[in-house]
PDB file of C-alpha atoms in Angstrom:
ATOM      1  CA  MET A   1      38.810 144.750  78.700  1.00  0.00           C
ATOM      2  CA  ASP A   2      38.486 146.239  75.194  1.00  0.00           C
ATOM      3  CA  GLN A   3      35.504 145.588  72.944  1.00  0.00           C
ATOM      4  CA  LEU A   4      37.173 142.713  71.095  1.00  0.00           C
ATOM      5  CA  HIS A   5      37.848 140.926  74.376  1.00  0.00           C
ATOM      6  CA  ASN A   6      34.274 141.599  75.483  1.00  0.00           C
ATOM      7  CA  SER A   7      32.882 139.991  72.329  1.00  0.00           C
ATOM      8  CA  LEU A   8      35.188 136.990  72.592  1.00  0.00           C
ATOM      9  CA  THR A   9      34.216 136.440  76.232  1.00  0.00           C
ATOM     10  CA  ILE A  10      30.521 136.607  75.412  1.00  0.00           C
ATOM     11  CA  PHE A  11      31.012 134.183  72.507  1.00  0.00           C
ATOM     12  CA  HIS A  12      32.568 131.751  74.979  1.00  0.00           C
ATOM     13  CA  PHE A  13      29.457 131.894  77.166  1.00  0.00           C
ATOM     14  CA  PHE A  14      27.199 131.474  74.136  1.00  0.00           C
ATOM     15  CA  LYS A  15      29.189 128.438  72.991  1.00  0.00           C
ATOM     16  CA  GLU A  16      28.805 126.822  76.410  1.00  0.00           C
ATOM     17  CA  LYS A  17      25.038 127.376  76.337  1.00  0.00           C
ATOM     18  CA  PHE A  18      24.589 126.099  72.800  1.00  0.00           C
ATOM     19  CA  GLU A  19      26.694 122.984  73.360  1.00  0.00           C
ATOM     20  CA  ARG A  20      24.985 122.206  76.655  1.00  0.00           C
ATOM     21  CA  ASP A  21      21.542 122.405  75.056  1.00  0.00           C
ATOM     22  CA  GLN A  22      22.670 120.360  72.066  1.00  0.00           C
ATOM     23  CA  PHE A  23      23.981 117.671  74.407  1.00  0.00           C
ATOM     24  CA  LEU A  24      20.673 117.571  76.292  1.00  0.00           C
ATOM     25  CA  VAL A  25      18.688 117.132  73.086  1.00  0.00           C
ATOM     26  CA  GLU A  26      21.039 114.486  71.676  1.00  0.00           C
ATOM     27  CA  PHE A  27      21.194 112.546  74.944  1.00  0.00           C
ATOM     28  CA  SER A  28      17.431 112.670  75.404  1.00  0.00           C
ATOM     29  CA  VAL A  29      16.733 111.480  71.866  1.00  0.00           C
ATOM     30  CA  GLU A  30      19.324 108.701  72.144  1.00  0.00           C
ATOM     31  CA  LYS A  31      17.943 107.365  75.442  1.00  0.00           C
ATOM     32  CA  THR A  32      14.360 107.614  74.196  1.00  0.00           C
ATOM     33  CA  LYS A  33      15.217 105.460  71.170  1.00  0.00           C
ATOM     34  CA  LYS A  34      16.874 102.938  73.466  1.00  0.00           C
ATOM     35  CA  TYR A  35      14.445 102.830  76.389  1.00  0.00           C
ATOM     36  CA  GLY A  36      11.330 104.741  75.324  1.00  0.00           C
ATOM     37  CA  LYS A  37       9.260 101.679  74.428  1.00  0.00           C
ATOM     38  CA  ARG A  38       9.896 100.194  77.862  1.00  0.00           C
ATOM     39  CA  CYS A  39       9.403 103.418  79.791  1.00  0.00           C
ATOM     40  CA  LYS A  40       6.723 105.854  78.672  1.00  0.00           C
ATOM     41  CA  GLU A  41       7.999 108.443  81.162  1.00  0.00           C
ATOM     42  CA  ILE A  42      11.247 108.715  79.197  1.00  0.00           C
ATOM     43  CA  ALA A  43       9.387 109.358  75.932  1.00  0.00           C
ATOM     44  CA  HIS A  44       7.245 111.980  77.658  1.00  0.00           C
ATOM     45  CA  PHE A  45      10.338 113.580  79.221  1.00  0.00           C
ATOM     46  CA  ASN A  46      12.031 113.692  75.821  1.00  0.00           C
ATOM     47  CA  GLU A  47       9.136 115.532  74.195  1.00  0.00           C
ATOM     48  CA  ASP A  48       8.843 118.056  77.030  1.00  0.00           C
ATOM     49  CA  LEU A  49      12.596 118.676  77.060  1.00  0.00           C
ATOM     50  CA  LYS A  50      12.753 119.234  73.295  1.00  0.00           C
ATOM     51  CA  GLN A  51       9.812 121.652  73.391  1.00  0.00           C
ATOM     52  CA  THR A  52      11.422 123.629  76.227  1.00  0.00           C
ATOM     53  CA  LEU A  53      14.811 123.775  74.525  1.00  0.00           C
ATOM     54  CA  PHE A  54      13.166 124.695  71.205  1.00  0.00           C
ATOM     55  CA  LEU A  55      11.900 127.927  72.763  1.00  0.00           C
ATOM     56  CA  LYS A  56      15.112 128.584  74.690  1.00  0.00           C
ATOM     57  CA  GLN A  57      17.302 128.084  71.638  1.00  0.00           C
ATOM     58  CA  ILE A  58      15.229 130.567  69.632  1.00  0.00           C
ATOM     59  CA  ILE A  59      15.982 133.181  72.297  1.00  0.00           C
ATOM     60  CA  ASP A  60      19.669 132.239  72.364  1.00  0.00           C
ATOM     61  CA  VAL A  61      20.091 132.274  68.574  1.00  0.00           C
ATOM     62  CA  CYS A  62      18.540 135.756  68.342  1.00  0.00           C
ATOM     63  CA  ALA A  63      20.718 136.985  71.216  1.00  0.00           C
ATOM     64  CA  PHE A  64      23.802 135.539  69.538  1.00  0.00           C
ATOM     65  CA  LEU A  65      22.998 137.365  66.288  1.00  0.00           C
ATOM     66  CA  ASP A  66      22.790 140.621  68.256  1.00  0.00           C
ATOM     67  CA  GLY A  67      26.150 139.857  69.841  1.00  0.00           C
ATOM     68  CA  PHE A  68      27.683 138.981  66.495  1.00  0.00           C
ATOM     69  CA  ASN A  69      26.515 142.294  65.021  1.00  0.00           C
ATOM     70  CA  LEU A  70      28.469 144.107  67.760  1.00  0.00           C
ATOM     71  CA  PHE A  71      31.514 142.000  66.936  1.00  0.00           C
ATOM     72  CA  LYS A  72      31.056 142.670  63.212  1.00  0.00           C
ATOM     73  CA  SER A  73      31.027 146.439  63.825  1.00  0.00           C
ATOM     74  CA  LEU A  74      34.634 146.140  65.063  1.00  0.00           C
ATOM     75  CA  GLY A  75      35.598 145.177  61.505  1.00  0.00           C
ATOM     76  CA  ARG A  76      35.682 148.837  60.512  1.00  0.00           C
ATOM     77  CA  ASN A  77      39.002 149.144  62.330  1.00  0.00           C
ATOM     78  CA  ASN A  78      40.177 145.530  62.460  1.00  0.00           C
ATOM     79  CA  GLU A  79      41.049 143.642  59.297  1.00  0.00           C
ATOM     80  CA  ARG A  80      41.032 140.249  61.045  1.00  0.00           C
ATOM     81  CA  VAL A  81      37.475 140.806  62.302  1.00  0.00           C
ATOM     82  CA  SER A  82      36.388 141.795  58.810  1.00  0.00           C
ATOM     83  CA  ARG A  83      38.068 138.716  57.363  1.00  0.00           C
ATOM     84  CA  VAL A  84      36.454 136.220  59.753  1.00  0.00           C
ATOM     85  CA  CYS A  85      33.036 137.842  59.235  1.00  0.00           C
ATOM     86  CA  LYS A  86      33.390 137.203  55.502  1.00  0.00           C
ATOM     87  CA  GLN A  87      34.494 133.643  56.267  1.00  0.00           C
ATOM     88  CA  VAL A  88      31.328 132.824  58.251  1.00  0.00           C
ATOM     89  CA  LYS A  89      28.967 134.643  55.885  1.00  0.00           C
ATOM     90  CA  PRO A  90      27.465 131.391  54.465  1.00  0.00           C
ATOM     91  CA  ALA A  91      26.601 130.246  57.980  1.00  0.00           C
ATOM     92  CA  LEU A  92      24.957 133.561  58.821  1.00  0.00           C
ATOM     93  CA  LYS A  93      23.073 133.478  55.531  1.00  0.00           C
ATOM     94  CA  ARG A  94      21.567 130.114  56.477  1.00  0.00           C
ATOM     95  CA  ILE A  95      20.281 131.519  59.769  1.00  0.00           C
ATOM     96  CA  ASP A  96      18.870 134.552  57.939  1.00  0.00           C
ATOM     97  CA  GLU A  97      16.810 132.217  55.760  1.00  0.00           C
ATOM     98  CA  VAL A  98      14.485 131.824  58.741  1.00  0.00           C
ATOM     99  CA  LYS A  99      12.975 135.243  58.143  1.00  0.00           C
ATOM    100  CA  GLY A 100      10.487 135.179  60.989  1.00  0.00           C
ATOM    101  CA  LEU A 101      12.885 134.070  63.721  1.00  0.00           C
ATOM    102  CA  ARG A 102      12.784 137.318  65.694  1.00  0.00           C
ATOM    103  CA  ALA A 103       9.055 137.818  65.212  1.00  0.00           C
ATOM    104  CA  TYR A 104       8.485 134.285  66.502  1.00  0.00           C
ATOM    105  CA  ARG A 105      10.698 134.981  69.514  1.00  0.00           C
ATOM    106  CA  ASN A 106       8.876 138.212  70.298  1.00  0.00           C
ATOM    107  CA  ALA A 107       5.325 136.892  69.959  1.00  0.00           C
ATOM    108  CA  LEU A 108       5.536 133.323  71.244  1.00  0.00           C
ATOM    109  CA  VAL A 109       8.516 133.305  73.594  1.00  0.00           C
ATOM    110  CA  ALA A 110       9.439 136.738  74.927  1.00  0.00           C
ATOM    111  CA  HIS A 111       5.969 138.310  75.045  1.00  0.00           C
ATOM    112  CA  ASN A 112       3.957 135.136  75.591  1.00  0.00           C
ATOM    113  CA  PHE A 113       1.433 135.102  72.723  1.00  0.00           C
ATOM    114  CA  ARG A 114       1.097 138.852  72.309  1.00  0.00           C
ATOM    115  CA  ILE A 115       2.552 141.284  69.756  1.00  0.00           C
ATOM    116  CA  ALA A 116       3.517 144.912  70.190  1.00  0.00           C
ATOM    117  CA  SER A 117       1.083 146.152  67.545  1.00  0.00           C
ATOM    118  CA  ASN A 118      -1.900 144.536  69.284  1.00  0.00           C
ATOM    119  CA  LYS A 119      -1.244 143.862  72.959  1.00  0.00           C
ATOM    120  CA  GLU A 120      -4.919 143.225  73.733  1.00  0.00           C
ATOM    121  CA  ASP A 121      -5.403 140.043  71.700  1.00  0.00           C
ATOM    122  CA  VAL A 122      -3.808 136.639  71.997  1.00  0.00           C
ATOM    123  CA  VAL A 123      -1.989 135.590  68.825  1.00  0.00           C
ATOM    124  CA  LEU A 124      -2.926 132.305  67.200  1.00  0.00           C
ATOM    125  CA  LEU A 125      -0.197 129.692  67.276  1.00  0.00           C
ATOM    126  CA  SER A 126      -1.411 128.342  63.939  1.00  0.00           C
ATOM    127  CA  ASP A 127      -0.671 131.724  62.320  1.00  0.00           C
ATOM    128  CA  TYR A 128       2.991 131.021  63.067  1.00  0.00           C
ATOM    129  CA  SER A 129       3.177 127.247  62.687  1.00  0.00           C
ATOM    130  CA  LYS A 130       1.569 127.373  59.201  1.00  0.00           C
ATOM    131  CA  ASN A 131       3.617 130.337  57.950  1.00  0.00           C
ATOM    132  CA  PRO A 132       6.816 129.231  56.119  1.00  0.00           C
ATOM    133  CA  ASP A 133       8.676 132.270  57.469  1.00  0.00           C
ATOM    134  CA  TYR A 134       8.548 130.922  61.023  1.00  0.00           C
ATOM    135  CA  PRO A 135      10.305 127.888  62.520  1.00  0.00           C
ATOM    136  CA  ASN A 136       8.190 124.902  63.523  1.00  0.00           C
ATOM    137  CA  SER A 137      10.812 122.156  63.623  1.00  0.00           C
ATOM    138  CA  ILE A 138      12.769 121.309  66.764  1.00  0.00           C
ATOM    139  CA  ALA A 139      15.528 119.890  64.558  1.00  0.00           C
ATOM    140  CA  GLU A 140      15.715 123.145  62.566  1.00  0.00           C
ATOM    141  CA  VAL A 141      16.279 125.251  65.670  1.00  0.00           C
ATOM    142  CA  PHE A 142      18.771 122.666  66.971  1.00  0.00           C
ATOM    143  CA  PHE A 143      20.551 123.109  63.621  1.00  0.00           C
ATOM    144  CA  LEU A 144      20.549 126.910  63.969  1.00  0.00           C
ATOM    145  CA  SER A 145      22.125 126.679  67.412  1.00  0.00           C
ATOM    146  CA  ALA A 146      24.772 124.332  65.996  1.00  0.00           C
ATOM    147  CA  ILE A 147      25.495 126.907  63.276  1.00  0.00           C
ATOM    148  CA  CYS A 148      26.046 129.506  66.004  1.00  0.00           C
ATOM    149  CA  SER A 149      28.511 127.168  67.737  1.00  0.00           C
ATOM    150  CA  THR A 150      30.287 126.712  64.414  1.00  0.00           C
ATOM    151  CA  ILE A 151      30.563 130.473  63.859  1.00  0.00           C
ATOM    152  CA  ILE A 152      32.012 130.895  67.343  1.00  0.00           C
ATOM    153  CA  GLU A 153      34.551 128.150  66.597  1.00  0.00           C
ATOM    154  CA  ALA A 154      35.675 129.998  63.475  1.00  0.00           C
ATOM    155  CA  VAL A 155      36.071 133.240  65.437  1.00  0.00           C
ATOM    156  CA  SER A 156      37.948 131.560  68.301  1.00  0.00           C
ATOM    157  CA  THR A 157      40.287 129.862  65.780  1.00  0.00           C
ATOM    158  CA  GLU A 158      41.159 133.186  64.177  1.00  0.00           C
ATOM    159  CA  PHE A 159      41.553 134.905  67.552  1.00  0.00           C
ATOM    160  CA  ASN A 160      42.920 131.968  69.512  1.00  0.00           C
ATOM    161  CA  ASN A 161      45.458 133.937  71.576  1.00  0.00           C
ATOM    162  CA  GLU A 162      43.087 136.823  72.179  1.00  0.00           C
ATOM    163  CA  PHE A 163      40.345 134.368  73.087  1.00  0.00           C
ATOM    164  CA  HIS A 164      42.402 132.780  75.868  1.00  0.00           C
ATOM    165  CA  GLU A 165      43.629 136.174  77.035  1.00  0.00           C
ATOM    166  CA  ALA A 166      40.078 137.509  77.198  1.00  0.00           C
ATOM    167  CA  LEU A 167      38.912 134.551  79.301  1.00  0.00           C
ATOM    168  CA  LYS A 168      41.919 134.885  81.605  1.00  0.00           C
ATOM    169  CA  ASN A 169      41.268 138.597  82.108  1.00  0.00           C
ATOM    170  CA  TYR A 170      37.609 137.916  82.803  1.00  0.00           C
ATOM    171  CA  ASN A 171      38.318 135.110  85.264  1.00  0.00           C
ATOM    172  CA  ASP A 172      40.933 137.216  87.032  1.00  0.00           C
ATOM    173  CA  CYS A 173      38.232 139.800  87.727  1.00  0.00           C
ATOM    174  CA  LEU A 174      35.878 137.252  89.296  1.00  0.00           C
ATOM    175  CA  GLU A 175      35.622 136.970  93.056  1.00  0.00           C
ATOM    176  CA  ASP A 176      35.501 133.569  94.740  1.00  0.00           C
ATOM    177  CA  ASP A 177      31.823 132.856  95.452  1.00  0.00           C
ATOM    178  CA  ARG A 178      32.120 129.209  96.496  1.00  0.00           C
ATOM    179  CA  SER A 179      31.395 130.012 100.135  1.00  0.00           C
ATOM    180  CA  GLU A 180      28.428 132.228  99.282  1.00  0.00           C
ATOM    181  CA  PRO A 181      25.329 130.743 100.956  1.00  0.00           C
ATOM    182  CA  LEU A 182      22.382 129.789  98.802  1.00  0.00           C
ATOM    183  CA  ARG A 183      19.590 132.351  98.814  1.00  0.00           C
ATOM    184  CA  GLY A 184      15.894 131.605  99.013  1.00  0.00           C
ATOM    185  CA  VAL A 185      14.718 128.010  98.527  1.00  0.00           C
ATOM    186  CA  LYS A 186      17.748 125.739  98.753  1.00  0.00           C
ATOM    187  CA  THR A 187      16.506 122.269  97.680  1.00  0.00           C
ATOM    188  CA  ILE A 188      13.852 120.835  95.377  1.00  0.00           C
ATOM    189  CA  ARG A 189      12.389 119.134  98.429  1.00  0.00           C
ATOM    190  CA  GLN A 190      11.963 122.530 100.090  1.00  0.00           C
ATOM    191  CA  ALA A 191      10.457 123.923  96.887  1.00  0.00           C
ATOM    192  CA  TYR A 192       7.806 121.183  96.958  1.00  0.00           C
ATOM    193  CA  ASP A 193       7.009 122.027 100.578  1.00  0.00           C
ATOM    194  CA  GLU A 194       6.742 125.766 100.017  1.00  0.00           C
ATOM    195  CA  VAL A 195       4.594 125.379  96.894  1.00  0.00           C
ATOM    196  CA  GLU A 196       2.217 123.092  98.790  1.00  0.00           C
ATOM    197  CA  LYS A 197       1.892 125.603 101.648  1.00  0.00           C
ATOM    198  CA  LEU A 198       1.111 128.407  99.199  1.00  0.00           C
ATOM    199  CA  ARG A 199      -1.430 126.251  97.349  1.00  0.00           C
ATOM    200  CA  LEU A 200      -3.229 125.518 100.613  1.00  0.00           C
ATOM    201  CA  ARG A 201      -3.213 129.207 101.563  1.00  0.00           C
ATOM    202  CA  ILE A 202      -4.885 130.160  98.284  1.00  0.00           C
ATOM    203  CA  GLN A 203      -7.352 127.272  98.597  1.00  0.00           C
ATOM    204  CA  LEU A 204      -5.957 124.945  95.927  1.00  0.00           C
ATOM    205  CA  GLU A 205      -5.541 121.205  96.293  1.00  0.00           C
ATOM    206  CA  PRO A 206      -1.971 120.044  97.027  1.00  0.00           C
ATOM    207  CA  LYS A 207       0.029 119.113  93.952  1.00  0.00           C
ATOM    208  CA  PHE A 208       2.986 117.093  95.249  1.00  0.00           C
ATOM    209  CA  ILE A 209       1.380 115.091  98.041  1.00  0.00           C
ATOM    210  CA  GLU A 210       1.752 111.747  96.256  1.00  0.00           C
ATOM    211  CA  HIS A 211       5.540 112.281  96.331  1.00  0.00           C
ATOM    212  CA  GLU A 212       5.211 112.318 100.115  1.00  0.00           C
ATOM    213  CA  PHE A 213       3.634 108.879 100.102  1.00  0.00           C
ATOM    214  CA  THR A 214       6.484 107.513  97.987  1.00  0.00           C
ATOM    215  CA  GLU A 215       9.086 109.154 100.200  1.00  0.00           C
ATOM    216  CA  PHE A 216       7.502 107.835 103.380  1.00  0.00           C
ATOM    217  CA  ASN A 217       7.574 104.289 101.968  1.00  0.00           C
ATOM    218  CA  MET A 218      11.251 104.776 101.144  1.00  0.00           C
ATOM    219  CA  ALA A 219      11.831 105.956 104.711  1.00  0.00           C
ATOM    220  CA  LEU A 220      10.171 102.811 106.065  1.00  0.00           C
ATOM    221  CA  ASP A 221      12.723 100.770 104.146  1.00  0.00           C
ATOM    222  CA  ALA A 222      15.655 102.907 105.284  1.00  0.00           C
ATOM    223  CA  ILE A 223      15.090 103.358 109.034  1.00  0.00           C
ATOM    224  CA  ASN A 224      16.955 101.414 111.709  1.00  0.00           C
ATOM    225  CA  TRP A 225      14.317  98.843 112.650  1.00  0.00           C
ATOM    226  CA  ASP A 226      16.408  97.619 115.587  1.00  0.00           C
ATOM    227  CA  VAL A 227      15.365 100.662 117.621  1.00  0.00           C
ATOM    228  CA  ILE A 228      11.690 100.673 116.584  1.00  0.00           C
ATOM    229  CA  PRO A 229       9.272  99.509 119.354  1.00  0.00           C
ATOM    230  CA  SER A 230       7.438  96.236 118.800  1.00  0.00           C
ATOM    231  CA  GLU A 231       4.007  97.879 118.536  1.00  0.00           C
ATOM    232  CA  PHE A 232       5.200  99.493 115.285  1.00  0.00           C
ATOM    233  CA  GLU A 233       5.771  96.141 113.614  1.00  0.00           C
ATOM    234  CA  LEU A 234       4.216  96.157 110.154  1.00  0.00           C
ATOM    235  CA  SER A 235       1.733  93.513 109.095  1.00  0.00           C
ATOM    236  CA  GLU A 236       0.082  92.849 105.775  1.00  0.00           C
ATOM    237  CA  GLU A 237      -3.089  91.760 107.590  1.00  0.00           C
ATOM    238  CA  LYS A 238      -3.877  94.847 109.642  1.00  0.00           C
ATOM    239  CA  THR A 239      -3.462  98.574 109.661  1.00  0.00           C
ATOM    240  CA  ASN A 240      -1.228 100.173 112.253  1.00  0.00           C
ATOM    241  CA  LYS A 241      -2.577 103.007 114.397  1.00  0.00           C
ATOM    242  CA  PHE A 242       0.879 103.994 115.655  1.00  0.00           C
ATOM    243  CA  TRP A 243       2.283 104.423 112.170  1.00  0.00           C
ATOM    244  CA  CYS A 244      -0.778 106.511 111.284  1.00  0.00           C
ATOM    245  CA  GLU A 245       0.145 108.892 114.088  1.00  0.00           C
ATOM    246  CA  VAL A 246       3.764 109.082 112.935  1.00  0.00           C
ATOM    247  CA  LEU A 247       2.620 109.660 109.359  1.00  0.00           C
ATOM    248  CA  GLY A 248       0.296 112.390 110.582  1.00  0.00           C
ATOM    249  CA  LEU A 249       3.211 114.162 112.297  1.00  0.00           C
ATOM    250  CA  TYR A 250       5.321 113.797 109.170  1.00  0.00           C
ATOM    251  CA  LEU A 251       2.628 115.325 106.953  1.00  0.00           C
ATOM    252  CA  GLN A 252       2.040 118.145 109.437  1.00  0.00           C
ATOM    253  CA  MET A 253       5.758 118.890 109.335  1.00  0.00           C
ATOM    254  CA  ARG A 254       5.521 119.154 105.544  1.00  0.00           C
ATOM    255  CA  GLY A 255       2.744 121.733 105.913  1.00  0.00           C
ATOM    256  CA  TYR A 256      -0.398 119.688 105.274  1.00  0.00           C
ATOM    257  CA  GLU A 257      -3.472 120.424 107.365  1.00  0.00           C
ATOM    258  CA  ASN A 258      -6.883 118.971 108.238  1.00  0.00           C
ATOM    259  CA  ILE A 259      -5.438 115.480 108.761  1.00  0.00           C
ATOM    260  CA  LYS A 260      -7.832 113.038 110.412  1.00  0.00           C
ATOM    261  CA  ILE A 261      -6.940 109.702 111.921  1.00  0.00           C
ATOM    262  CA  ILE A 262      -9.937 107.421 111.480  1.00  0.00           C
ATOM    263  CA  LYS A 263     -10.898 104.218 113.296  1.00  0.00           C
ATOM    264  CA  GLY A 264     -13.378 101.800 111.795  1.00  0.00           C
ATOM    265  CA  SER A 265     -14.669  98.992 113.992  1.00  0.00           C
ATOM    266  CA  LYS A 266     -15.834  96.485 111.403  1.00  0.00           C
ATOM    267  CA  GLY A 267     -13.973  94.609 108.687  1.00  0.00           C
ATOM    268  CA  ARG A 268     -11.061  92.229 108.399  1.00  0.00           C
ATOM    269  CA  HIS A 269      -8.468  94.823 109.456  1.00  0.00           C
ATOM    270  CA  THR A 270      -7.939  96.663 112.723  1.00  0.00           C
ATOM    271  CA  ASN A 271      -8.981  99.610 110.560  1.00  0.00           C
ATOM    272  CA  HIS A 272      -6.980 102.725 111.329  1.00  0.00           C
ATOM    273  CA  TRP A 273      -6.242 105.107 108.515  1.00  0.00           C
ATOM    274  CA  LEU A 274      -5.732 108.785 107.662  1.00  0.00           C
ATOM    275  CA  GLU A 275      -7.981 111.008 105.594  1.00  0.00           C
ATOM    276  CA  LEU A 276      -6.772 114.237 103.990  1.00  0.00           C
ATOM    277  CA  TYR A 277      -7.431 116.105 100.744  1.00  0.00           C
ATOM    278  CA  GLY A 278      -9.550 113.344  99.279  1.00  0.00           C
ATOM    279  CA  TYR A 279      -7.083 110.553 100.079  1.00  0.00           C
ATOM    280  CA  THR A 280      -7.487 107.530 102.303  1.00  0.00           C
ATOM    281  CA  ILE A 281      -4.046 106.470 103.540  1.00  0.00           C
ATOM    282  CA  THR A 282      -3.435 103.138 105.232  1.00  0.00           C
ATOM    283  CA  VAL A 283      -0.260 101.730 106.745  1.00  0.00           C
ATOM    284  CA  THR A 284      -0.048  97.937 106.760  1.00  0.00           C
ATOM    285  CA  ASN A 285       3.203  96.410 105.501  1.00  0.00           C
ATOM    286  CA  GLY A 286       3.714  99.742 103.731  1.00  0.00           C
ATOM    287  CA  LEU A 287       1.855 102.916 102.949  1.00  0.00           C
ATOM    288  CA  ASP A 288      -1.048 102.747 100.487  1.00  0.00           C
ATOM    289  CA  ALA A 289      -2.977 105.793  99.310  1.00  0.00           C
ATOM    290  CA  PHE A 290      -6.388 105.679  97.655  1.00  0.00           C
ATOM    291  CA  LYS A 291      -8.000 108.620  95.876  1.00  0.00           C
ATOM    292  CA  SER A 292     -11.758 109.241  96.211  1.00  0.00           C
ATOM    293  CA  PRO A 293     -11.981 107.018  99.289  1.00  0.00           C
ATOM    294  CA  LYS A 294     -14.878 104.583  99.663  1.00  0.00           C
ATOM    295  CA  ILE A 295     -13.483 102.821 102.691  1.00  0.00           C
ATOM    296  CA  ARG A 296     -16.165 104.261 104.978  1.00  0.00           C
ATOM    297  CA  GLU A 297     -18.831 102.396 103.009  1.00  0.00           C
ATOM    298  CA  ILE A 298     -17.621  99.026 104.316  1.00  0.00           C
ATOM    299  CA  HIS A 299     -17.725 100.071 107.978  1.00  0.00           C
ATOM    300  CA  GLU A 300     -20.853 100.348 110.109  1.00  0.00           C
ATOM    301  CA  LEU A 301     -19.172 102.414 112.802  1.00  0.00           C
ATOM    302  CA  ILE A 302     -16.670 105.185 112.128  1.00  0.00           C
ATOM    303  CA  THR A 303     -14.809 107.064 114.853  1.00  0.00           C
ATOM    304  CA  ASN A 304     -12.441 109.985 114.327  1.00  0.00           C
ATOM    305  CA  LEU A 305      -9.335 109.776 116.495  1.00  0.00           C
ATOM    306  CA  GLU A 306      -7.577 113.006 117.436  1.00  0.00           C
ATOM    307  CA  LEU A 307      -4.268 113.407 115.651  1.00  0.00           C
ATOM    308  CA  CYS A 308      -1.392 113.711 118.071  1.00  0.00           C
ATOM    309  CA  ASN A 309       0.993 116.619 117.668  1.00  0.00           C
ATOM    310  CA  GLU A 310       4.660 116.519 118.507  1.00  0.00           C
ATOM    311  CA  GLU A 311       4.263 118.275 121.861  1.00  0.00           C
ATOM    312  CA  ASN A 312       1.931 115.742 123.469  1.00  0.00           C
ATOM    313  CA  SER A 313       2.781 112.581 121.507  1.00  0.00           C
ATOM    314  CA  SER A 314       3.760 109.488 123.434  1.00  0.00           C
ATOM    315  CA  GLN A 315       7.454 108.737 123.774  1.00  0.00           C
ATOM    316  CA  PRO A 316       7.350 105.841 121.250  1.00  0.00           C
ATOM    317  CA  ILE A 317       5.633 108.104 118.689  1.00  0.00           C
ATOM    318  CA  LYS A 318       8.311 110.766 119.176  1.00  0.00           C
ATOM    319  CA  LEU A 319      11.085 108.195 118.948  1.00  0.00           C
ATOM    320  CA  VAL A 320       9.836 106.670 115.695  1.00  0.00           C
ATOM    321  CA  TYR A 321       9.130 110.093 114.187  1.00  0.00           C
ATOM    322  CA  LYS A 322      12.737 111.108 114.899  1.00  0.00           C
ATOM    323  CA  GLU A 323      13.994 107.924 113.234  1.00  0.00           C
ATOM    324  CA  ILE A 324      11.901 108.693 110.141  1.00  0.00           C
ATOM    325  CA  MET A 325      13.271 112.230 110.021  1.00  0.00           C
ATOM    326  CA  LYS A 326      16.828 110.889 109.982  1.00  0.00           C
ATOM    327  CA  VAL A 327      16.304 109.281 106.586  1.00  0.00           C
ATOM    328  CA  VAL A 328      13.820 111.512 104.719  1.00  0.00           C
ATOM    329  CA  THR A 329      14.999 113.961 102.075  1.00  0.00           C
ATOM    330  CA  PRO A 330      15.670 117.399 103.636  1.00  0.00           C
TER     331      PRO A 330
END
C-alpha cells in the first residue's frame, strides 16, 4: 500500500481506540450516576477506570499527532491532503493549547515518574498537576481524544473511497488467525492461580485466596447433590470434616500449601476446620472464612488431622471432589 493508504489505515485503528475508550468512560459515568449510591464498588470502579483511561488517552493522543504529522507531510504532493489539513487546523490548534502534553506523557506515563534530563530522581506529581501547561482533568483528555476522532472523521469524509480501499487492501493481506491457540495464560482464573503460586514462591501472602472461598460456596450451590453421599450433608449446627477434606484438596489443586485440618473437641460444634495463611475456614451449611483466627481460644483440646491428598483419599472424598471440579471455573 502507498503512504496515503497507510495513513488512512492507521487513522482507522486510532478511531476505533478513541471511540472504544470514550464509550467506556461514558458508560462508566452513566452507570455510576445511576447505581453508585447503592453500590460503592461501582463508584470505585468508575474512578479507577477513568484514571487508567486518562493515562492511556494521553499516550494515544500524542501517538495520533505523530501519525497526523506523517499524513500532513503528504500534502506537499497532494492537494486534497493539504486542503483537509487546513480544514482541521482549528481542531489541531485546540490540542496544541495543552503545551505540556508530550512532557506529561514522557515523565508520568511512558517513563514512570522520571525525565530524560535527570533519570536518577523521581519527579513530583504536584510539579505537573499545579502547572497550567499540563493536563490534570480527565474530562479534558477525554475531550482531546474526541477531537482526534473528529479529525479522523474529516479525513475519512474527504478520502471516503480511498479509506475503504485502504481497509480492504489491509484486510486482504491478513491471514486467518481464528484457529490460532492462545499462548501463555489462557483464562483469568488461571492467572489468579499462577500469581498465587509465584507469590508463595517469593514468600508473599496469597492475594486472591478469598475469591476461592466465594467460588467454593458457588460450587456447593451448583453441584448435583443427588450423587453426594449422606455423610456430606451440610448442617448449620455443626462443621463437616468430610467437606474440610474436599476443600483441602481443592485448595491444594489451586496451588496453596501448608493446609491443616484441625479438630477441636470442645464447644457446641463437632469442630473441624482448616487453617491456612492466617485464615480459619469452617464448612457448616456453607463455607465461612475468618481472618486472624481466635477459634483455638474456645477449645481446651486441639488436634491436627492429616490432610488427605488425592492419591490416598477415601472413595467418597474422591467422588465429591470430582463433582466439585465439574462446576468450578477452569
